[in-house]
Coordinates of C-alpha atoms (C1' of nucleotides) in Angstrom, one line a residue:
Chain L
M1 CA 111.0 161.1 83.9
S2 CA 110.7 165.4 84.7
V3 CA 110.8 166.2 88.7
V4 CA 107.7 167.8 89.9
T5 CA 106.9 169.7 93.0
R6 CA 104.5 171.6 94.3
F7 CA 103.3 174.1 97.3
A8 CA 99.8 173.0 98.4
P9 CA 99.3 176.0 101.1
S10 CA 95.8 176.7 102.5
P11 CA 94.5 180.7 102.3
T12 CA 94.0 180.5 106.1
G13 CA 96.7 182.8 107.2
Y14 CA 99.4 184.3 106.3
L15 CA 102.9 182.2 104.8
H16 CA 104.9 181.0 108.4
I17 CA 108.1 180.2 108.1
G18 CA 107.6 176.2 108.7
G19 CA 105.9 177.0 105.2
L20 CA 107.9 178.3 103.5
R21 CA 110.8 175.9 104.2
T22 CA 108.9 172.7 102.7
A23 CA 108.2 175.5 99.9
L24 CA 111.5 175.5 99.5
F25 CA 112.4 172.1 99.9
S26 CA 110.6 171.5 97.3
W27 CA 111.6 174.8 94.9
L28 CA 115.1 173.7 95.1
T29 CA 113.7 170.1 94.5
A30 CA 112.2 170.8 91.3
R31 CA 114.9 173.5 89.8
H32 CA 118.2 171.1 90.9
N33 CA 115.9 168.4 88.5
D34 CA 115.0 171.1 86.2
G35 CA 112.2 170.0 86.7
K36 CA 109.0 172.2 87.5
F37 CA 107.6 173.6 90.9
L38 CA 103.3 173.6 90.7
L39 CA 101.5 176.1 93.1
R40 CA 98.0 174.8 94.2
I41 CA 95.5 176.4 96.6
E42 CA 93.6 174.1 99.2
D43 CA 90.5 176.1 99.1
T44 CA 87.8 173.1 99.6
D45 CA 86.7 174.3 102.7
L46 CA 84.8 177.4 101.3
S47 CA 84.4 179.0 104.6
R48 CA 87.1 179.1 105.9
N49 CA 89.0 180.3 102.9
S50 CA 90.3 184.2 102.4
E51 CA 91.0 186.7 100.3
A52 CA 93.7 188.1 101.6
A53 CA 95.9 185.7 103.6
L54 CA 95.4 184.4 99.8
E55 CA 97.7 187.1 98.2
A56 CA 99.4 187.2 101.8
I57 CA 101.3 184.1 100.6
I58 CA 101.3 184.9 96.6
K59 CA 103.0 188.4 98.2
A60 CA 105.5 186.4 101.1
F61 CA 106.8 183.6 97.8
D62 CA 107.3 187.2 95.6
W63 CA 109.2 188.4 98.3
V64 CA 111.8 186.0 98.5
G65 CA 111.5 185.0 95.1
L66 CA 110.0 181.5 95.1
N67 CA 108.6 180.9 91.3
Y68 CA 106.3 178.9 90.7
D69 CA 105.4 177.2 86.9
G70 CA 101.8 177.4 85.4
D71 CA 98.2 179.2 86.3
V72 CA 97.9 179.0 90.5
V73 CA 95.7 175.8 91.3
Y74 CA 92.9 176.0 93.0
Q75 CA 90.7 173.5 94.6
S76 CA 87.5 174.9 95.2
K77 CA 87.3 175.3 90.9
R78 CA 88.1 171.7 90.4
F79 CA 84.5 170.5 92.5
D80 CA 83.1 169.1 89.4
L81 CA 86.4 166.4 88.3
Y82 CA 86.4 165.2 92.3
K83 CA 83.1 164.7 91.6
Q84 CA 83.4 162.6 88.9
Y85 CA 85.7 160.7 91.0
I86 CA 83.5 160.6 94.2
D87 CA 80.8 158.5 91.2
Q88 CA 83.4 157.0 90.2
L89 CA 84.2 154.8 93.4
L90 CA 80.8 154.6 94.1
E91 CA 79.5 152.5 90.9
E92 CA 82.6 151.0 91.6
G93 CA 81.6 149.8 95.1
K94 CA 84.6 151.7 96.1
A95 CA 83.1 154.1 98.0
Y96 CA 79.8 154.4 100.0
K97 CA 77.1 156.1 101.9
C98 CA 77.4 156.9 105.6
Y99 CA 74.6 158.1 107.1
M100 CA 75.2 158.2 110.5
T101 CA 74.5 161.9 111.8
K102 CA 77.1 163.4 113.6
E103 CA 75.9 162.9 116.7
E104 CA 76.6 159.6 116.2
L105 CA 79.5 160.3 115.3
D106 CA 80.7 162.3 118.8
A107 CA 79.0 159.5 120.6
L108 CA 81.2 156.6 119.0
R109 CA 84.3 158.8 119.9
E110 CA 83.2 159.1 122.8
E111 CA 82.9 155.2 123.6
Q112 CA 85.4 154.8 122.3
M113 CA 87.6 157.3 124.5
A114 CA 86.4 155.3 127.3
K115 CA 87.4 151.9 125.8
K116 CA 90.7 153.8 125.1
E117 CA 90.8 153.3 121.2
R118 CA 91.7 154.7 119.2
P119 CA 89.0 157.0 118.1
R120 CA 87.8 155.7 114.8
Y121 CA 84.6 154.9 112.2
D122 CA 83.0 151.4 113.0
G123 CA 82.0 151.0 108.6
R124 CA 78.7 150.1 110.0
Y125 CA 77.6 151.1 106.4
R126 CA 80.1 149.7 104.4
D127 CA 78.0 147.1 103.4
F128 CA 74.4 148.8 104.2
T129 CA 71.8 147.9 102.2
G130 CA 68.8 148.8 104.0
I131 CA 66.6 151.5 104.3
P132 CA 68.6 154.9 104.6
P133 CA 66.8 156.5 107.5
E134 CA 64.8 159.7 106.5
G135 CA 66.5 163.5 106.9
V136 CA 70.0 162.6 107.1
D137 CA 72.1 164.1 103.5
P138 CA 74.6 161.6 103.8
V139 CA 78.5 161.8 103.3
I140 CA 80.2 159.7 100.9
R141 CA 83.5 157.3 103.2
I142 CA 85.8 155.3 101.1
K143 CA 86.5 151.7 101.9
A144 CA 89.7 151.4 103.0
P145 CA 91.4 147.9 103.9
Q146 CA 90.6 146.4 106.8
E147 CA 93.8 143.8 107.5
G148 CA 96.8 144.1 106.4
T149 CA 99.4 147.4 106.3
I150 CA 99.7 150.0 104.5
S151 CA 103.8 150.6 104.2
F152 CA 105.5 153.3 102.6
V153 CA 108.6 154.6 101.9
D154 CA 109.2 157.8 102.9
G155 CA 112.3 159.9 101.5
V156 CA 113.1 161.3 104.4
K157 CA 112.0 158.5 107.4
G158 CA 112.1 155.5 105.6
E159 CA 110.2 153.1 105.6
I160 CA 106.8 153.2 107.3
N161 CA 104.1 150.7 108.2
I162 CA 100.4 151.8 109.8
A163 CA 98.2 149.1 110.3
A164 CA 95.3 149.1 108.6
T165 CA 92.9 148.8 111.3
E166 CA 94.6 152.7 111.9
V167 CA 93.4 153.8 108.8
D168 CA 89.4 153.5 109.1
D169 CA 86.8 154.9 106.4
F170 CA 87.4 158.6 105.5
I171 CA 84.8 160.2 104.1
I172 CA 86.0 161.7 101.1
A173 CA 82.2 163.9 100.4
R174 CA 80.3 165.8 103.2
A175 CA 77.3 165.9 103.7
D176 CA 76.9 169.2 101.4
G177 CA 78.8 167.3 97.9
T178 CA 81.7 169.6 98.8
P179 CA 84.9 167.1 98.8
T180 CA 87.8 166.3 101.5
Y181 CA 90.9 167.5 101.8
N182 CA 93.0 163.8 101.5
F183 CA 90.3 162.9 99.2
V184 CA 91.4 165.8 96.3
V185 CA 95.0 166.0 97.5
A186 CA 96.0 162.3 96.3
I187 CA 93.3 163.3 93.0
D188 CA 95.0 166.7 92.2
D189 CA 99.1 165.3 93.3
A190 CA 98.4 162.6 90.5
L191 CA 96.9 164.8 87.9
M192 CA 99.1 167.3 88.5
G193 CA 101.9 164.9 87.8
L194 CA 103.5 165.2 91.3
T195 CA 107.1 162.8 91.1
D196 CA 108.3 164.3 94.6
V197 CA 105.6 165.2 97.3
I198 CA 107.3 167.4 100.3
R199 CA 105.9 168.4 103.0
G200 CA 105.5 169.2 106.7
D201 CA 105.9 165.4 109.0
D202 CA 102.4 166.0 110.4
H203 CA 101.1 164.8 107.3
L204 CA 102.6 161.4 107.8
Y205 CA 99.4 160.4 108.9
N206 CA 97.4 162.0 105.9
T207 CA 99.6 160.0 103.6
P208 CA 98.2 156.1 104.1
K209 CA 94.8 157.7 103.4
Q210 CA 96.2 159.4 100.6
I211 CA 97.2 156.1 99.5
V212 CA 93.7 154.3 100.0
V213 CA 92.5 157.0 97.2
Y214 CA 95.4 156.6 95.0
H215 CA 94.8 152.9 95.0
A216 CA 91.5 153.1 94.2
L217 CA 91.7 155.5 91.0
G218 CA 94.7 153.8 90.0
F219 CA 97.1 156.6 89.8
K220 CA 101.1 156.2 90.0
I221 CA 101.9 156.8 93.8
P222 CA 104.6 159.4 94.2
K223 CA 107.4 159.6 96.4
F224 CA 106.8 160.8 99.9
Y225 CA 109.4 163.7 102.0
H226 CA 107.8 164.5 105.5
V227 CA 109.8 167.3 107.0
A228 CA 109.7 167.2 110.8
M229 CA 108.2 170.3 112.3
I230 CA 110.3 173.4 113.8
N231 CA 110.2 174.2 116.8
N232 CA 111.1 177.8 118.5
E233 CA 114.5 178.4 120.7
Q234 CA 112.7 175.7 123.7
G235 CA 112.1 172.7 121.7
K236 CA 108.5 173.8 121.6
K237 CA 106.3 174.1 118.7
L238 CA 106.4 176.9 117.3
S239 CA 103.8 179.7 117.7
K240 CA 102.7 183.6 117.2
R241 CA 104.1 183.9 121.2
D242 CA 107.4 183.3 119.8
G243 CA 108.1 186.1 117.1
A244 CA 108.1 186.1 114.0
T245 CA 106.7 183.1 112.3
D246 CA 105.3 185.4 109.5
V247 CA 107.7 185.2 106.3
M248 CA 106.7 189.4 105.3
E249 CA 107.5 190.0 109.0
Y250 CA 111.3 189.1 108.4
K251 CA 110.9 191.9 105.5
A252 CA 109.1 194.4 107.9
Q253 CA 111.8 193.8 111.2
G254 CA 115.0 194.2 107.7
F255 CA 115.9 190.6 107.1
L256 CA 117.1 190.1 103.5
P257 CA 115.2 187.1 101.8
E258 CA 118.5 185.8 100.7
A259 CA 119.6 185.6 104.9
L260 CA 115.9 184.1 105.7
L261 CA 116.5 181.2 102.9
N262 CA 119.7 180.4 103.9
F263 CA 119.2 180.4 107.3
L264 CA 115.9 178.1 106.9
V265 CA 117.4 175.4 103.8
R266 CA 119.7 175.5 106.9
L267 CA 117.1 173.9 109.2
G268 CA 117.3 170.5 108.6
W269 CA 119.6 170.1 105.5
S270 CA 122.8 170.4 105.6
H271 CA 125.8 170.0 102.8
G272 CA 129.1 169.0 104.8
D273 CA 130.4 172.1 106.7
Q274 CA 129.0 174.8 104.5
E275 CA 126.6 178.1 106.2
I276 CA 126.6 180.2 103.4
F277 CA 124.9 179.2 100.4
S278 CA 123.8 181.4 97.7
L279 CA 121.1 179.9 95.5
E280 CA 122.2 179.3 92.9
E281 CA 124.8 177.2 95.2
M282 CA 121.4 175.8 97.5
I283 CA 119.7 174.8 93.7
A284 CA 123.4 173.0 92.6
L285 CA 123.1 171.5 95.6
F286 CA 120.5 170.2 97.0
D287 CA 118.5 166.8 97.4
P288 CA 116.1 166.1 99.3
K289 CA 117.2 162.5 100.8
D290 CA 120.3 165.0 102.9
I291 CA 117.0 166.1 104.7
N292 CA 117.0 164.8 108.4
K293 CA 115.2 163.1 110.4
S294 CA 114.6 165.5 113.6
A295 CA 113.1 168.7 114.5
S296 CA 114.7 171.4 114.9
S297 CA 114.7 174.8 116.4
Y298 CA 114.5 178.1 115.5
N299 CA 117.4 180.5 116.4
L300 CA 117.5 183.8 115.6
D301 CA 120.6 184.5 116.7
K302 CA 121.8 182.6 113.8
L303 CA 119.6 184.4 111.7
L304 CA 120.7 188.1 112.6
W305 CA 124.5 186.6 111.6
L306 CA 123.5 185.5 108.5
N307 CA 121.7 188.8 107.4
A308 CA 124.6 190.7 108.7
H309 CA 126.4 188.6 105.8
Y310 CA 124.4 189.1 103.4
I311 CA 123.7 192.8 104.2
K312 CA 128.0 193.6 104.3
N313 CA 128.0 191.5 101.2
T314 CA 125.3 193.4 99.4
P315 CA 126.2 196.1 96.5
N316 CA 125.7 199.7 98.1
E317 CA 123.1 200.6 96.0
K318 CA 120.9 197.7 95.6
L319 CA 121.0 198.1 99.9
A320 CA 120.2 202.5 99.5
E321 CA 117.2 201.0 97.5
L322 CA 116.0 197.8 99.7
L323 CA 116.7 201.4 102.9
K324 CA 114.1 203.5 101.5
E325 CA 111.3 201.5 103.4
F326 CA 113.1 202.0 106.5
G327 CA 112.8 205.9 106.7
V328 CA 116.4 206.5 104.7
D329 CA 116.4 207.8 101.5
I330 CA 120.7 208.3 99.9
A331 CA 119.5 206.6 96.6
E332 CA 120.7 210.7 95.6
H333 CA 123.1 211.3 98.0
D334 CA 126.7 211.8 96.1
K335 CA 128.5 210.0 99.3
L336 CA 125.9 207.1 98.8
E337 CA 128.6 205.0 98.8
M338 CA 131.6 206.7 101.6
L339 CA 127.4 206.2 104.1
L340 CA 127.4 203.1 103.6
D341 CA 130.4 201.4 103.6
A342 CA 130.8 203.3 107.1
T343 CA 128.1 201.5 108.1
K344 CA 127.2 198.2 106.5
E345 CA 129.0 196.5 109.4
R346 CA 127.3 197.4 111.7
G347 CA 123.8 196.4 111.2
K348 CA 122.0 193.3 111.5
T349 CA 119.6 194.2 110.6
L350 CA 118.4 197.0 107.4
V351 CA 116.3 198.8 111.0
E352 CA 119.6 198.5 112.8
L353 CA 121.7 200.3 109.2
A354 CA 119.2 202.5 109.1
E355 CA 119.8 203.9 112.6
Q356 CA 123.0 204.3 111.5
I357 CA 123.0 206.4 109.2
K358 CA 120.7 208.6 110.6
L359 CA 122.2 209.1 113.3
I360 CA 125.3 210.3 110.9
L361 CA 123.2 212.4 108.8
N362 CA 120.8 213.9 111.7
A363 CA 122.9 215.8 113.5
P364 CA 122.6 215.1 117.3
T365 CA 119.2 216.9 119.0
E366 CA 121.5 216.1 122.6
Y367 CA 124.3 214.0 123.8
D368 CA 124.3 210.7 125.9
P369 CA 124.7 212.3 129.5
K370 CA 127.4 209.3 130.0
A371 CA 129.1 209.3 127.1
A372 CA 129.3 214.0 127.5
K373 CA 130.2 213.5 130.9
K374 CA 133.6 210.9 129.8
A375 CA 134.4 213.0 127.1
F376 CA 133.9 216.8 127.1
K377 CA 135.4 217.3 130.2
G378 CA 139.6 218.2 131.2
N379 CA 140.5 219.8 127.6
A380 CA 138.3 218.8 125.8
K381 CA 137.1 222.1 125.1
E382 CA 140.9 223.4 124.4
I383 CA 141.4 220.5 122.1
L384 CA 137.5 220.9 119.6
T385 CA 138.6 224.4 119.4
D386 CA 141.0 224.2 118.2
F387 CA 140.5 221.7 116.2
I388 CA 137.6 223.3 115.2
A389 CA 140.8 226.6 114.0
M390 CA 142.5 223.8 112.4
L391 CA 139.6 222.9 110.1
Q392 CA 139.1 225.8 109.3
T393 CA 142.4 227.4 107.5
W394 CA 143.5 223.7 106.5
E395 CA 144.8 224.5 103.1
K396 CA 144.5 221.2 101.8
P397 CA 141.3 220.0 100.2
L398 CA 138.6 218.3 102.4
H399 CA 137.2 216.0 100.4
L400 CA 137.9 211.8 101.9
P401 CA 138.2 210.2 104.8
S402 CA 142.3 210.4 104.5
D403 CA 142.4 213.8 104.3
Y404 CA 140.8 214.1 107.5
H405 CA 142.8 211.8 108.8
E406 CA 145.8 214.4 108.6
V407 CA 143.8 216.7 110.2
L408 CA 143.6 214.7 112.8
E409 CA 147.2 213.1 113.1
A410 CA 147.8 217.3 112.9
I411 CA 146.5 217.8 116.4
V412 CA 147.4 215.1 117.7
A413 CA 151.0 215.7 116.8
E414 CA 150.7 219.9 117.5
K415 CA 149.0 219.2 121.0
E416 CA 151.3 216.2 121.9
I417 CA 148.6 214.4 123.5
G418 CA 146.5 210.6 122.0
F419 CA 144.1 210.2 119.8
G420 CA 141.3 209.2 122.6
K421 CA 141.8 212.9 122.9
I422 CA 140.3 213.9 120.7
G423 CA 138.9 210.8 119.5
Q424 CA 135.8 210.2 122.1
P425 CA 134.8 214.8 122.2
L426 CA 135.1 214.6 118.6
R427 CA 132.4 211.3 118.0
V428 CA 130.2 212.8 121.0
S429 CA 130.2 216.0 118.5
L430 CA 129.4 214.8 115.6
L431 CA 127.3 212.1 117.0
G432 CA 126.1 212.4 120.2
S433 CA 127.6 209.3 121.3
M434 CA 130.6 207.4 122.2
T435 CA 130.2 205.0 119.6
G436 CA 129.6 204.8 115.6
S437 CA 131.4 204.6 112.3
G438 CA 135.0 205.9 111.6
L439 CA 135.8 209.6 112.4
D440 CA 137.6 209.9 109.2
E441 CA 134.3 209.1 107.0
I442 CA 131.6 210.8 109.3
M443 CA 133.4 214.0 108.4
A444 CA 134.1 213.2 104.9
I445 CA 130.3 212.2 104.8
I446 CA 128.8 215.2 106.4
G447 CA 131.8 218.2 104.7
V448 CA 133.7 219.7 106.8
D449 CA 130.7 223.3 107.7
E450 CA 128.7 220.3 109.6
T451 CA 132.0 219.2 111.1
I452 CA 132.3 222.6 112.9
E453 CA 128.3 223.1 112.9
R454 CA 128.5 220.5 114.9
I455 CA 131.9 220.7 116.6
E456 CA 131.0 224.5 117.5
R457 CA 127.3 223.1 119.2
A458 CA 129.0 220.4 121.4
V459 CA 132.4 223.4 122.2
A460 CA 129.2 225.6 123.9
T461 CA 126.9 223.0 126.2
I462 CA 131.1 222.2 127.5
A463 CA 131.2 224.8 130.5
Chain J
rG21 C1' 94.9 157.1 125.8
rA22 C1' 96.4 154.4 121.0
rC23 C1' 99.4 154.9 116.8
rC24 C1' 103.3 156.2 114.1
rC25 C1' 107.9 159.0 114.0
rU26 C1' 112.4 161.2 116.7
rU27 C1' 116.8 161.7 120.2
rU28 C1' 125.2 164.2 118.9
rC29 C1' 128.0 170.5 122.5
rA30 C1' 123.0 176.0 124.7
rU31 C1' 121.6 176.4 119.0
rC32 C1' 121.9 174.4 113.6
rU33 C1' 124.8 170.6 112.5
rA34 C1' 129.0 166.7 110.1
rG35 C1' 129.4 162.0 110.9
rU36 C1' 126.2 155.6 107.0
rG37 C1' 131.4 150.0 112.7
rG38 C1' 137.9 151.2 113.2
rC39 C1' 140.5 158.1 109.7
rC40 C1' 136.1 160.3 116.9
rA41 C1' 140.0 160.9 124.1
rA42 C1' 133.6 163.2 118.1
rG43 C1' 134.7 168.0 113.1
rG44 C1' 132.3 173.0 111.3
rA45 C1' 128.8 177.0 112.2
rU46 C1' 125.9 180.4 116.0
rG47 C1' 126.3 181.7 120.6
rC48 C1' 129.2 183.3 125.1
rU49 C1' 134.1 184.2 127.7
rA50 C1' 139.6 186.1 126.3
rC51 C1' 143.1 188.1 123.3
rG52 C1' 144.6 191.0 118.5
rU53 C1' 143.5 194.9 115.0
rU54 C1' 139.9 199.6 116.1
rU55 C1' 140.6 206.6 118.6
rU56 C1' 135.2 204.3 120.1
rC57 C1' 131.9 200.5 118.7
rA58 C1' 131.6 196.8 114.9
rU59 C1' 134.1 194.4 111.2
rC60 C1' 137.8 191.2 111.0
rG61 C1' 141.2 187.5 112.7
rU62 C1' 143.3 183.6 117.2
rA63 C1' 142.5 181.0 121.4
rG64 C1' 138.6 179.1 124.6
rU65 C1' 134.2 177.0 126.6
rC66 C1' 130.2 173.0 125.5
rA67 C1' 127.6 167.4 123.6
rC68 C1' 126.8 161.0 121.2
rA69 C1' 119.5 161.0 126.5
rG70 C1' 119.8 156.3 129.7
rA71 C1' 120.8 151.1 130.2
rG72 C1' 121.5 146.5 128.2
rG73 C1' 123.7 143.4 123.8
rU74 C1' 126.4 142.1 119.2
rU75 C1' 131.8 142.9 117.8
rC76 C1' 138.4 142.0 117.8
rA77 C1' 136.3 147.5 117.7
rA78 C1' 129.6 151.0 118.5
rA79 C1' 127.6 157.9 117.7
rU80 C1' 127.5 154.4 114.0
rC81 C1' 123.9 147.4 113.9
rC82 C1' 119.9 145.4 118.0
rU83 C1' 116.2 145.7 122.4
rC84 C1' 114.3 148.4 126.7
rU85 C1' 113.8 152.6 128.9
rA86 C1' 113.5 158.2 129.3
rG87 C1' 112.5 162.6 127.0
rG88 C1' 110.5 165.8 122.6
rG89 C1' 106.9 166.0 119.0
rG90 C1' 102.0 164.8 115.5
rU91 C1' 97.9 162.0 114.6
rC92 C1' 93.5 160.4 116.0
rG93 C1' 87.7 165.8 112.6
rC94 C1' 81.3 166.8 107.7
rC95 C1' 90.1 171.1 109.7
rA96 C1' 93.7 171.8 106.0

RNA sequence: GACCCUUUCAUCUAGUGGCCAAGGAUGCUACGUUUUCAUCGUAGUCACAGAGGUUCAAAUCCUCUAGGGGUCGCCA
């Protein structure tokens, strides 16, 4: 049987990285088995839907490159279908109308809480045959088993047993007739042919409810995998205050989708000691049975490390393309290769990489005071002036970094100084700071004229 | 409060009774490479939640305790 998995977000906000991870796990399971990965939008609560949220989710999917099969399924467009099943259950006596008002329910809950019981519906209309109270639009409740245990084998957690008394006759249709979550999820998962349901373990308690629906409707129960949550760096539940939780925020911060995906796949899943996984490797190696039971904490340092790794291994042309969004357009620059080779090992994010590039491309407008003080002292002015002269009278061509290196070697030899004596003031002259890319590369990129100009400007500031 | 899940370095994790005085990775600290920073390389740092059992042998099996998380909606 071919594997079918799905991701089923409700369009109430952006795509969360926790959601992306379960989506990734589902997607990998489908791709690994040459199966299908479906996308379904859980929008049964008409009042909470948002078009913008839906777009944001699709956009995020697009950015990370998770493709889904077939058309997106919208639950809001399937109400007729759900209605048929509600009627069927009503007819078969597997569901019933409940005339309890919200106020009555609240009172019941409070009473149960006071008695330190788990609040749940008491089944008072389960076998009701009398005359319904007037003025109350009934909800439809499904008959859950009243004794025994509801059991299932979770692919991650193992066997789960929930006492039937813990599962009440939950509502499958609201007073206005619209169906509710646990009911439609079970129907859609069954109808869409899901074989493996991979979701967050906050759904663990929904599973017995959905199993009640599966049984009532005679559907085949899929395999469930409940993945533990992602916590923040303090081990607490991830919330908006923990920085980026929106997937697209990572794009804005200069992360590569392959780094994010690699980071996420290793949160709660592993394959021996391997840390770096290309998409192809993930697909080849992923198996949901290897998903960990326990929650994991989000760790920005590791993401940054992975991102740096992927930046280093991304072809320069592609980087140039990506950098356009970060205020650097070097796609047409004739020294593109040299520029990126000189900088790509210095940026953990595209934002940082863009800064490095700007630093080289734009002449410094000011010199870091500390750096200037340290570098522009002693006979620095004289050395720099001589260096300019040397560049101006150099007879060999000056194109490659190695060409400039020869000049550097020449001045070191002639003046009998260490590299630092020319290196430090030269670096501050060119970049305005004490750190950065290799001098040979910088000079080769900006060219001899610009090099001389920057040094002259620096020399002018030295007393 | 009730019910359910969970517990190996600071963090992600390997580990399925002997190969574990617990391995890898990130982080951190050194050192080396580099004119600088970064990269890279080498080394160091750091953990089986606790207590009882079972066994010749336990990180691994059982019990209890403690910590963490989730769920208890006419939300999804």
